[in-house]
Coordinates of C-alpha atoms in Angstrom, one line a residue:
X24 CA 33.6 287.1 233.0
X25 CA 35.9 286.9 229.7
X26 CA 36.9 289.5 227.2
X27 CA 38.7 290.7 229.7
X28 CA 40.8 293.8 229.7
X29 CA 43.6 296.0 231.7
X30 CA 42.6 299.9 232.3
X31 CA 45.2 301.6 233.7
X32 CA 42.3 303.8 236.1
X33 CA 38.7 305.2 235.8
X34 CA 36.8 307.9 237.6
X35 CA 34.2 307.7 239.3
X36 CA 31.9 310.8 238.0
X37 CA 28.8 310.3 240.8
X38 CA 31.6 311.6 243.9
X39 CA 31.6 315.4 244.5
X40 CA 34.5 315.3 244.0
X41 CA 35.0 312.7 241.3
X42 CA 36.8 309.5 242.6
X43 CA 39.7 308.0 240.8
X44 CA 40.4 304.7 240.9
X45 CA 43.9 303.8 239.5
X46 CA 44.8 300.6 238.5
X47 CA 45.6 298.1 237.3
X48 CA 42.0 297.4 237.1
X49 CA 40.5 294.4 235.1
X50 CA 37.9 295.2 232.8
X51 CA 35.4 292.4 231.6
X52 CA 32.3 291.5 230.0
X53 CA 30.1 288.9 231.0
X54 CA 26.0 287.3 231.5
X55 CA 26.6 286.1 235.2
X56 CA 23.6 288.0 236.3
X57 CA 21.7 286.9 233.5
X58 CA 22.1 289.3 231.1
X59 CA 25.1 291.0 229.5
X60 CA 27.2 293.5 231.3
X61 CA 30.2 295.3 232.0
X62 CA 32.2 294.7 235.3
X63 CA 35.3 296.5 236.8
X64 CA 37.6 294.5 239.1
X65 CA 40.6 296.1 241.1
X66 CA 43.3 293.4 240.4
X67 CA 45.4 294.1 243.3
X68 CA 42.9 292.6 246.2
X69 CA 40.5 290.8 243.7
X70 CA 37.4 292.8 245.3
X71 CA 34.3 293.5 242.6
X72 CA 34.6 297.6 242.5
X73 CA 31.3 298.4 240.1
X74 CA 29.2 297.2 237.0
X75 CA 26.8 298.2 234.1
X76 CA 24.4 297.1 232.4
X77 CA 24.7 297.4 229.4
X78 CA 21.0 297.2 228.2
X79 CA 21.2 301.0 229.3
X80 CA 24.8 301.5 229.0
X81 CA 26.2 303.7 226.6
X82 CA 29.9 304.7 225.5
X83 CA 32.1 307.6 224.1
X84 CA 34.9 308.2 223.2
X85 CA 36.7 311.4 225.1
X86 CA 40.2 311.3 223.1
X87 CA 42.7 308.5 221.5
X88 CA 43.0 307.1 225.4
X89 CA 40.0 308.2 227.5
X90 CA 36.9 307.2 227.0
X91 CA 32.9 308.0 228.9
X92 CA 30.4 305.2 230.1
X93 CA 27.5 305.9 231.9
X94 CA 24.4 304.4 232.6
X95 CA 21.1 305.0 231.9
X96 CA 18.6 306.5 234.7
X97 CA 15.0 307.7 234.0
X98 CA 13.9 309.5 231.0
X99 CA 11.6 312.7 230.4
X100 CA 10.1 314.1 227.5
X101 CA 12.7 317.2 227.7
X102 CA 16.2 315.4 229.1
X103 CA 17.6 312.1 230.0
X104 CA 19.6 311.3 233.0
X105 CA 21.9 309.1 233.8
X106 CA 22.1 307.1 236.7
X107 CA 25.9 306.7 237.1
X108 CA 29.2 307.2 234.8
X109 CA 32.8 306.8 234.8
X110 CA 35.9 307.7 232.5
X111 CA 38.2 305.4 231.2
X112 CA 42.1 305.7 230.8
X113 CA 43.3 303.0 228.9
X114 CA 46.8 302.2 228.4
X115 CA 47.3 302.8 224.5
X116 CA 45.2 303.3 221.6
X117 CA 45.2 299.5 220.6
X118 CA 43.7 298.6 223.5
X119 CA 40.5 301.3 223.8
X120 CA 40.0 300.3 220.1
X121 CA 39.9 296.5 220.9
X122 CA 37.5 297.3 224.4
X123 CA 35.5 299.6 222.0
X124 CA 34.8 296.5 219.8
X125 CA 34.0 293.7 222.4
X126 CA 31.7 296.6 223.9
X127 CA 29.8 296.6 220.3
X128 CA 29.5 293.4 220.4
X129 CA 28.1 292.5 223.6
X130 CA 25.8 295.9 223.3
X131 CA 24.7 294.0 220.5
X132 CA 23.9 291.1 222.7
X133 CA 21.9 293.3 225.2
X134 CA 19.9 294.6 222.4
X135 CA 18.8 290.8 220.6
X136 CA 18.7 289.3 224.6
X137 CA 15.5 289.5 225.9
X138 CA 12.7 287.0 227.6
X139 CA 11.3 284.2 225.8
X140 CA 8.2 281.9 226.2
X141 CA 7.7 278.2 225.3
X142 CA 7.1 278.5 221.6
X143 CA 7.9 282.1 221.3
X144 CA 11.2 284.7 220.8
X145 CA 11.5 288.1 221.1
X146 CA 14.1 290.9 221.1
X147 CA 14.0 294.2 222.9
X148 CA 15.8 297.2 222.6
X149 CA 15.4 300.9 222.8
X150 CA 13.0 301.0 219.7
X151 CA 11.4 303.8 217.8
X152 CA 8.0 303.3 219.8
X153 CA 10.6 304.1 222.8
X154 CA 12.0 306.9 220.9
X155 CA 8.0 308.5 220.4
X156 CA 6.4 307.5 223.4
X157 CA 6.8 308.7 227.2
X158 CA 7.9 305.6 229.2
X159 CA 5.6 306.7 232.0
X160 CA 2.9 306.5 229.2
X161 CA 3.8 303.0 227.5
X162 CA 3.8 301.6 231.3
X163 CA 0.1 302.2 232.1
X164 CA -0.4 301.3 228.5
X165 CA 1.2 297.9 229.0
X166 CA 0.0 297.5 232.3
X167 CA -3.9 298.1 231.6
X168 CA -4.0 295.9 228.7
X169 CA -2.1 293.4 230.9
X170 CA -4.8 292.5 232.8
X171 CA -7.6 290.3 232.4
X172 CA -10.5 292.4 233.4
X173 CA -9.9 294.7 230.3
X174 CA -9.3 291.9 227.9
X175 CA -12.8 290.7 229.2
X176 CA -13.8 293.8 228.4
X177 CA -12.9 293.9 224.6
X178 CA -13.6 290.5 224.6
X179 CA -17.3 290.9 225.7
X180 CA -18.0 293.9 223.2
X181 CA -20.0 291.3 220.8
X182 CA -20.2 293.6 218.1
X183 CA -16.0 293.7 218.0
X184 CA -15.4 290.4 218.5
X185 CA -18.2 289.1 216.2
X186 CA -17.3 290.9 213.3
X187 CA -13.9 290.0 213.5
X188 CA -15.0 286.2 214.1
X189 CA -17.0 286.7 210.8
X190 CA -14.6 288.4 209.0
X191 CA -11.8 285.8 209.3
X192 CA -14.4 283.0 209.3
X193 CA -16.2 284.4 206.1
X194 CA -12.7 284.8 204.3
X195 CA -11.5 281.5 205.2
X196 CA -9.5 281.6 201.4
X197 CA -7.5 284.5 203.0
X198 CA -6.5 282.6 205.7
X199 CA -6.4 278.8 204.9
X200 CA -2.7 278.1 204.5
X201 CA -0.9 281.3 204.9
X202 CA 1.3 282.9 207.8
X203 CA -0.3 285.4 210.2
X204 CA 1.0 287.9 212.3
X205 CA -1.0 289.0 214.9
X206 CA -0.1 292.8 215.7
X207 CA -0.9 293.1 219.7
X208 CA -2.4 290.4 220.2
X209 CA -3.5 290.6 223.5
X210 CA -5.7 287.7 224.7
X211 CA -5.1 286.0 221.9
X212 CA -8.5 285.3 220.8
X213 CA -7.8 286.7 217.1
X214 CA -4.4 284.4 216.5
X215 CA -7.2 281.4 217.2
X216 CA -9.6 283.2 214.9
X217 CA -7.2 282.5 212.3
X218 CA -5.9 279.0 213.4
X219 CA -9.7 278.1 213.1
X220 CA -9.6 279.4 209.4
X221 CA -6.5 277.1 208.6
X222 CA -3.8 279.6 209.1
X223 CA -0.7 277.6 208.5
X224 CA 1.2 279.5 211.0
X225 CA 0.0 282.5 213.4
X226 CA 2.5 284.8 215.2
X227 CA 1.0 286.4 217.9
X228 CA 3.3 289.4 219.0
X229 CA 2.1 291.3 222.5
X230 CA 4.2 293.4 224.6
X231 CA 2.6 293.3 227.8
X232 CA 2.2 290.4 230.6
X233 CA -1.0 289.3 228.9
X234 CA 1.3 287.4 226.6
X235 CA 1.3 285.0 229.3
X236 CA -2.4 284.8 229.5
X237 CA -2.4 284.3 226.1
X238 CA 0.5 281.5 226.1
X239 CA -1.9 279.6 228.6
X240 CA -4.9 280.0 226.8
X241 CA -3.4 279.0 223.5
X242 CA -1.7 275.9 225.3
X243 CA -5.5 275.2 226.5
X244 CA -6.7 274.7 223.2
X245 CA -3.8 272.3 221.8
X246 CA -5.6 271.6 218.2
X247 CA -5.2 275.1 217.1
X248 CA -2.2 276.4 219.4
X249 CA 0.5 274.0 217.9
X250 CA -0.2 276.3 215.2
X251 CA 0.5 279.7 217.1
X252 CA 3.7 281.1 218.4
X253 CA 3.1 284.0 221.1
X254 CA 6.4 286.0 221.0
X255 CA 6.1 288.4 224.1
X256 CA 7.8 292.5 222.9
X257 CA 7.0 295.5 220.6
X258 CA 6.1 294.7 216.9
X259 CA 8.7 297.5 216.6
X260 CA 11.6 295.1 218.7
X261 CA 10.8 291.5 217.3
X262 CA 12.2 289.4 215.0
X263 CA 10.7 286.6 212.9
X264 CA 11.4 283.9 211.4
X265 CA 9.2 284.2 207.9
X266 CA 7.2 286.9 206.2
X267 CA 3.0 287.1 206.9
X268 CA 1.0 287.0 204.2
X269 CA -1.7 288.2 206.3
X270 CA -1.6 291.0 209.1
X271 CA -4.8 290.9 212.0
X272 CA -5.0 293.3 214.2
X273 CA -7.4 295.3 216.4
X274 CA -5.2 298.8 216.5
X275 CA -8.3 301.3 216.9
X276 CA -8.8 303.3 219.9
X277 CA -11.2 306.5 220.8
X278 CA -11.8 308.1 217.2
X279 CA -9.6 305.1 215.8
X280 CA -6.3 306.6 216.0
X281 CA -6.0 307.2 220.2
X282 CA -3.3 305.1 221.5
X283 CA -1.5 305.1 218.4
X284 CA -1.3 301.7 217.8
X285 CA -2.4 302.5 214.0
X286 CA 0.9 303.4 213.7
X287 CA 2.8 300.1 215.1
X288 CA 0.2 298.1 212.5
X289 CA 1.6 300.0 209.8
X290 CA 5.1 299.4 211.1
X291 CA 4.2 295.8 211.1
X292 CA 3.3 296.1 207.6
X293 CA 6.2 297.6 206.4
X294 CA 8.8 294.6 208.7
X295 CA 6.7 292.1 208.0
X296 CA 4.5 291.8 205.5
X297 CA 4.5 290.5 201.8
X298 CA 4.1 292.5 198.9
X299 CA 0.5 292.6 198.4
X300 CA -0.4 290.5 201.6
X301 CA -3.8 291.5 203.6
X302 CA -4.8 293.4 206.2
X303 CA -7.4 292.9 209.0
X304 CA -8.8 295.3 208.9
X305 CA -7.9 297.3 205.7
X306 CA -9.7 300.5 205.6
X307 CA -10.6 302.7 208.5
X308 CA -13.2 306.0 208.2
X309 CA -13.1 308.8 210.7
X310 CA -17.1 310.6 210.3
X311 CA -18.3 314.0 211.5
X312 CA -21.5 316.1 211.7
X313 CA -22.4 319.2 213.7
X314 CA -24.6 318.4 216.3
X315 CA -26.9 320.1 219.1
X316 CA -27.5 319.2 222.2
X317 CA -28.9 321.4 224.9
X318 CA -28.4 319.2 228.1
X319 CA -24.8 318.1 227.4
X320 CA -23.6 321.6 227.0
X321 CA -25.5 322.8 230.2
X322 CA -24.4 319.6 232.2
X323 CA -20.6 320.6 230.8
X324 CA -21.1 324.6 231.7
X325 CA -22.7 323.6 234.9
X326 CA -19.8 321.7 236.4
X327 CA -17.7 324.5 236.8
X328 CA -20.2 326.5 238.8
X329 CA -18.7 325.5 242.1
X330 CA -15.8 328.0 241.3
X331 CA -18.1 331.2 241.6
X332 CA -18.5 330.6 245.1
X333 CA -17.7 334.2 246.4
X334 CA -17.3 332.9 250.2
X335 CA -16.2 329.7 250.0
X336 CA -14.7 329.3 254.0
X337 CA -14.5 333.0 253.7
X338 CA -12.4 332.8 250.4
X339 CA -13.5 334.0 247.2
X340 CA -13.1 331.5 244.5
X341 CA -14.5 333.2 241.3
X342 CA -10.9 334.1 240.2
X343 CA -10.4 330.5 238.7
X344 CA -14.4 329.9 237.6
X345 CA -13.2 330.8 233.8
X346 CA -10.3 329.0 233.8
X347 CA -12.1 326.1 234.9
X348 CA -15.2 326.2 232.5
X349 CA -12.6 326.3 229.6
X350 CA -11.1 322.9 231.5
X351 CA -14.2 321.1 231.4
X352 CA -15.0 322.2 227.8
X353 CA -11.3 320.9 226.9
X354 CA -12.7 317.1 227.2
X355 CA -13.8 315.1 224.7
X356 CA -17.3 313.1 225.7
X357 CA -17.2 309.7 225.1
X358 CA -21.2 308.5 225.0
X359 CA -23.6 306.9 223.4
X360 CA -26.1 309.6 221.7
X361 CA -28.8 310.0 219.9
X362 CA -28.3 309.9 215.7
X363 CA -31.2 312.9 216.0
X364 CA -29.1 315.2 217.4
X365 CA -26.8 315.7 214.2
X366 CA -27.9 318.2 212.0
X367 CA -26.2 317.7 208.9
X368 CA -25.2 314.8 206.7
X369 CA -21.9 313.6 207.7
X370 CA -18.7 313.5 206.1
X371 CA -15.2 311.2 205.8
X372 CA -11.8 310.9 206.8
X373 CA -10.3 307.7 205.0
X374 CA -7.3 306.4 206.2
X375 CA -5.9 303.4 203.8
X376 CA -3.6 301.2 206.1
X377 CA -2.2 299.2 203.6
X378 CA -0.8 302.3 202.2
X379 CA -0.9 305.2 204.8
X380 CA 2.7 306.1 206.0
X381 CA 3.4 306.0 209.4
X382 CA 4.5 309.9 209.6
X383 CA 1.2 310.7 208.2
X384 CA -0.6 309.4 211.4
X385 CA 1.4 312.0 213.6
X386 CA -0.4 315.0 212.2
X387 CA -4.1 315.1 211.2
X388 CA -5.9 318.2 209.5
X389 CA -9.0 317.6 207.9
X390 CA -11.2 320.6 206.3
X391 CA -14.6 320.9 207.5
X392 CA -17.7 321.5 205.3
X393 CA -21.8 320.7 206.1
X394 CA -25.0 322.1 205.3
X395 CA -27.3 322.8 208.2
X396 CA -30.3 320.4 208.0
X397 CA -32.1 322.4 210.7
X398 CA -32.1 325.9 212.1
X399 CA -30.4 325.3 215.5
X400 CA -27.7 326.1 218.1
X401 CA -24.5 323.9 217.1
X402 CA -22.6 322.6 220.3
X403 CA -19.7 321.1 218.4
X404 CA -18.7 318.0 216.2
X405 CA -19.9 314.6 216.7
X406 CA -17.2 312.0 215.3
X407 CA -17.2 308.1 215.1
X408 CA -15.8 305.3 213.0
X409 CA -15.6 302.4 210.9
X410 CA -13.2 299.9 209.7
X411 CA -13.4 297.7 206.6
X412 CA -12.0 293.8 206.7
X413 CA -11.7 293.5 202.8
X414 CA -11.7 289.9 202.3
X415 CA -11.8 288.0 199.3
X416 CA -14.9 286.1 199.9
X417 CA -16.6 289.1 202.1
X418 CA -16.2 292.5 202.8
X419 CA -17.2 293.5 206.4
X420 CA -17.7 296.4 208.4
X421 CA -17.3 297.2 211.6
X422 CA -19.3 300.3 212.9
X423 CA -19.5 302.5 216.5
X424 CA -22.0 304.7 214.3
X425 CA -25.1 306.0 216.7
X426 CA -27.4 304.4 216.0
X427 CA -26.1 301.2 215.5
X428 CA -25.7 298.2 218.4
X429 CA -23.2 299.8 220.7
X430 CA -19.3 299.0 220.9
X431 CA -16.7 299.8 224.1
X432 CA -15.6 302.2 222.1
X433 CA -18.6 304.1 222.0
X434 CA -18.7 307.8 220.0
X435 CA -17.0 311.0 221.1
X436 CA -18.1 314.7 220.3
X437 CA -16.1 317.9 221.2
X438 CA -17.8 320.6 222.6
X439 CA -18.1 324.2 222.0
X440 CA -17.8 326.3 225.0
X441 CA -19.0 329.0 222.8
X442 CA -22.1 327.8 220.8
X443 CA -23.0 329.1 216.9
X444 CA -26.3 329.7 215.6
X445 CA -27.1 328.7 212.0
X446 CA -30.2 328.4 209.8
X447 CA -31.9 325.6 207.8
X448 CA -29.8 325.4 204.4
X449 CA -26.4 327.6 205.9
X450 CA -22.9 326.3 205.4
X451 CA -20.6 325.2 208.2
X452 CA -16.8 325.2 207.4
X453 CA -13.9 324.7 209.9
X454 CA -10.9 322.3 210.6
X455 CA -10.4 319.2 212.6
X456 CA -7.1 319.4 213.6
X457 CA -5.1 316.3 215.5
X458 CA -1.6 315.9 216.5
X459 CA 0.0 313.3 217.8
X460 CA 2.1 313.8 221.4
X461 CA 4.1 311.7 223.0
X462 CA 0.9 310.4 225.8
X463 CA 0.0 307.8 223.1
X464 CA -2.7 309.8 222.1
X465 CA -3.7 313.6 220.3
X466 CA -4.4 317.2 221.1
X467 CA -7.8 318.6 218.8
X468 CA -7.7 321.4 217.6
X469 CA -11.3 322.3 216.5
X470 CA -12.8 325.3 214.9
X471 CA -16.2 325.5 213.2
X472 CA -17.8 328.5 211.6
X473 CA -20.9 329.7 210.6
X474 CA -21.0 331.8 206.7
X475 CA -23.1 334.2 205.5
X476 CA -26.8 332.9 204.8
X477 CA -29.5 334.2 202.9
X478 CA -29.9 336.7 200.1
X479 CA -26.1 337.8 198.9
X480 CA -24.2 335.3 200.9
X481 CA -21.3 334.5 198.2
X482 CA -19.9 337.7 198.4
X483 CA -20.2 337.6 202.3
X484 CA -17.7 335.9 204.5
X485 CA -17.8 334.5 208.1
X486 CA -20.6 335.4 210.8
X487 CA -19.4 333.2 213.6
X488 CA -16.3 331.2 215.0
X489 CA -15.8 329.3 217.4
X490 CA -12.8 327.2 218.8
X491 CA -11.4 324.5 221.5
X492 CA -8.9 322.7 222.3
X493 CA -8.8 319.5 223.6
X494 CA -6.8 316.2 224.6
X495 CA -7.9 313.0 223.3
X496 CA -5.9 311.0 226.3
X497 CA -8.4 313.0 229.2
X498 CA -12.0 312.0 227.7
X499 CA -15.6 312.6 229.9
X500 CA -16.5 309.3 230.0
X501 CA -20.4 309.8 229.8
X502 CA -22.4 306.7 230.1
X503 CA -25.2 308.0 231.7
X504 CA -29.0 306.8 229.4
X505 CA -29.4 309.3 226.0
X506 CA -32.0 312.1 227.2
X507 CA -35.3 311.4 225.0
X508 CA -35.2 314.4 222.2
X509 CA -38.3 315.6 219.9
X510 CA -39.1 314.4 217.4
X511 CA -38.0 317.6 214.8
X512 CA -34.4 316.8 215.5
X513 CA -34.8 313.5 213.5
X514 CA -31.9 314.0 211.0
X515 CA -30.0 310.8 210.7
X516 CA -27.9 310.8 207.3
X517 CA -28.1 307.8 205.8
X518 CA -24.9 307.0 204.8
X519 CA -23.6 307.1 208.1
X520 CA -24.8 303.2 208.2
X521 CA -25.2 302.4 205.0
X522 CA -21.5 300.5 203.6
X523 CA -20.6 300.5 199.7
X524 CA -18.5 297.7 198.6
X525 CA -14.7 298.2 198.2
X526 CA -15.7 299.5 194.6
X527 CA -17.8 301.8 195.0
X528 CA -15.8 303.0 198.0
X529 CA -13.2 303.4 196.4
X530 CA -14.9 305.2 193.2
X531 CA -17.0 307.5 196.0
X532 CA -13.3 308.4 197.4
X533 CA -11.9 309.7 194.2
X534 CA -15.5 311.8 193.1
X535 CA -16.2 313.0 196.5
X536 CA -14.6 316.2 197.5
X537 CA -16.0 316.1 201.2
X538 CA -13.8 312.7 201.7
X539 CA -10.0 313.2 203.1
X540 CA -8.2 310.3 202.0
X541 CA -4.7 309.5 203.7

């Protein structure tokens, strides 16, 4: 213990009622338990009374004497509570303001102190990410990407990790010489990608235990890993030593932007970066079409059919049948389908990440607008993505378009619980509409309508709507084999897998009024 001061008593505010402890009492600040806190001492028989930590300790002042410390407990989305908290009498003003200050300063310690691997630094603290994200949330995050089987996972999706081998390979110019940060770097396969290329350094920033898987499988390969320092905590939290000229990162989740983690690669950009530096990827595109499919929606409808029991052990349960058919309809399906089933050319969301602001990521609306290929019965909107590694030497894309060879990541479609009908040639407006809770993920909100068709149409207005709303975070994981479809549904816009150069992309973005471009 040192920075030690006298308190003339405190009161303890966790006793019904609350305790006071006069003094003397010897107030002090110290790291004996490894880490900084606060400790108070009775002088008079030398016994240790209480202490705080002050990672999660916070202070107030009360008045020119009296001050408020209390501890942090657990914290919910609504309120925060506290776990316990005392006030403080000093004896004059002089000495609360010099206890305020050493406070400050050892707070300050608490925030920068944190744990530390061989080659590798980090600081943690109460961060924005805490600030936006349920801790109950960011645990299982941390936790499932902590362990090996799911880094096996990604790691065995050969389409991602092939293109992203090919891309940093391909752009070895990009790469040769220059710093890299590697935002969430899980395994740490990517930070070796770009060793491989020549990187001159490679900081490989991951919050969760698999830091130390990837601190052991760097170490393994000692060529490329005197060249890498893992630094284990939240791009948010760290600091580092230099600027990257070149960002990697794989931040894309269900429809790209579940998990969030777009945004923390765009905070990377804006700590760490260089002006003009890189980004792996650069470019990501949200695409939608209509589709129809008979046996999904019927599979869907039909699971809630155990709910119009009328004597189920004598008790009637058709009471909750419609609140659970809207349930089942408020899940996104996350499958592999069949291209045929989309019946219109599909259009873009762009989202630029080396100039999308973070803020723009928490709220999503983008307008809606096809023309029916085929008369059918629409069950909702089918949606998948791409990302674009703009490299100098070679641009590459990286698709989970049906259709293509298939990724972890699969595609997702929301489905109508209420069907429309439309005819070969009739427009389909509505709104895709995302926002961003505090789950790490999004709500959808989704409505699709069907205008007036034929003979007179301008002047008429809409003939059907219908809506849903659903959470991105609770997907119907749907892996079952695509049914075989006929033949007549074969509409597969072919765009959808065709890529333009960065050009022409970019050209296509500022002509084409069917692409949203954050």
């Amino acid at each position: 213990m040192n920075n030690n001061f006298t308190v003339a008593s405190v009161t303890l505010l966790a006793s019904n009622p609350p305790n006071l402890v006069s003094g003397p009492l010897l107030a002090g600040f110290g790291s004996g338990s490894g880490f900084p806190e606060l400790q108070f001492v009775v002088e008079l028989d030398g016994q240790q009374s209480f202490k705080f930590d002050l990672r999660t300790t916070q202070l107030f002042r009360l008045g020119a004497f009296q001050s408020l410390c209390v501890s942090e407990g657990s914290e919910t989305v609504k309120e925060r509570t506290y776990s316990k908290g005392i006030t403080i009498q000093f004896k004059d003003e002089e000495e609360s303001s010099a206890f305020h200050g050493a406070f400050e300063q050892w707070k300050s310690k608490a925030v920068t102190q944190g744990s530390s691997l061989p080659n590798g630094t980090v600081s943690s603290s109460k961060s924005k990410f805490d600030d936006k994200i349920e801790a109950s949330s960011a645990k299982m995050y941390f936790h499932y990407y902590g362990q090996l089987l799911h880094q096996q996972n990604m790691m065995q999706d050969y389409v991602r990790t092939g293109s992203y081998y090919a891309a940093v390979i391909e752009n070895k110019a990009d790469f040769a010489g220059r710093v890299v940060v590697d935002v969430g770097a899980g395994s740490g396969i990517l930070s070796l990608f770009a060793a491989q290329a020549g990187a001159k350094h490679v900081y490989a920033v991951e919050a969760s235990e698999m830091a130390d898987y990837a601190q052991k499988l760097i170490a393994g390969n000692p060529s490329l890993g005197q060249r890498i320092t893992v630094i284990k905590g939240k791009i948010e939290d760290v600091e580092l030593p230099e600027k990257a000229d070149i960002l990697i990162s794989e931040p894309m989740g269900t429809l790209l932007i579940n998990e969030r983690m777009l945004e923390s690669y765009v905070i990377a950009r804006d700590r760490f970066l260089v002006p003009n530096g890189k980004m792996f990827p650069t470019v990501g595109r949200i695409h939608m079409a209509p589709f129809s499919d008979e046996y999904l929606y019927v599979e869907i409808a039909n699971k809630s059919l155990f709910w119009q029991q009328q004597n189920y052990y004598g008790v009637d349960l058709t009471a909750l049948h419609g609140t659970a058919f809207q349930g089942y309809f408020s899940q996104p399906v996350v499958d592999a389908f069949d291209p045929r089933l989309l019946v219109a050319p599909s259009i873009s969301h762009i989202i630029n990440f080396t100039t999308v602001k973070e803020e723009d990521l928490y709220e999503i609306n983008i307008p809606l607008k096809f023309t029916a290929s085929v008369g059918t019965r629409i069950h909702g909107l089918a949606c998948w993505f791409d990302v674009l590694f703009n490299g100098s030497t070679v641009q590459r894309w990286l698709t989970t378009a049906p259709g293509a060879p298939t990724t972890h990541w699969y595609q997702l479609r929301c489905v109508l619980s209420q069907p429309i009908y439309v005819m070969q040639g009739q427009e389909i407006t509505g709104h895709l509409h995302m926002i961003a809770h505090s789950a790490q993920s999004y709500t959808i909100n989704l409505t699709m309508s069907a205008k007036m068709w034929g003979p007179g149409a301008k002047q008429g207005g809409i003939l059907q709507t219908s809506s849903c709303k659903l959470d991105l975070k609770e997907p119907y994981y749907r892996m079952s084999q695509p049914q075989a479809y006929p033949a007549a549904q074969d509409q597969q816009p072919d765009q959808d897998l065709k890529h333009p150069s960065l050009a022409d992309f970019v050209q296509q973005c500022s002509n084409d009024s069917d692409v949203q471009i954050l």
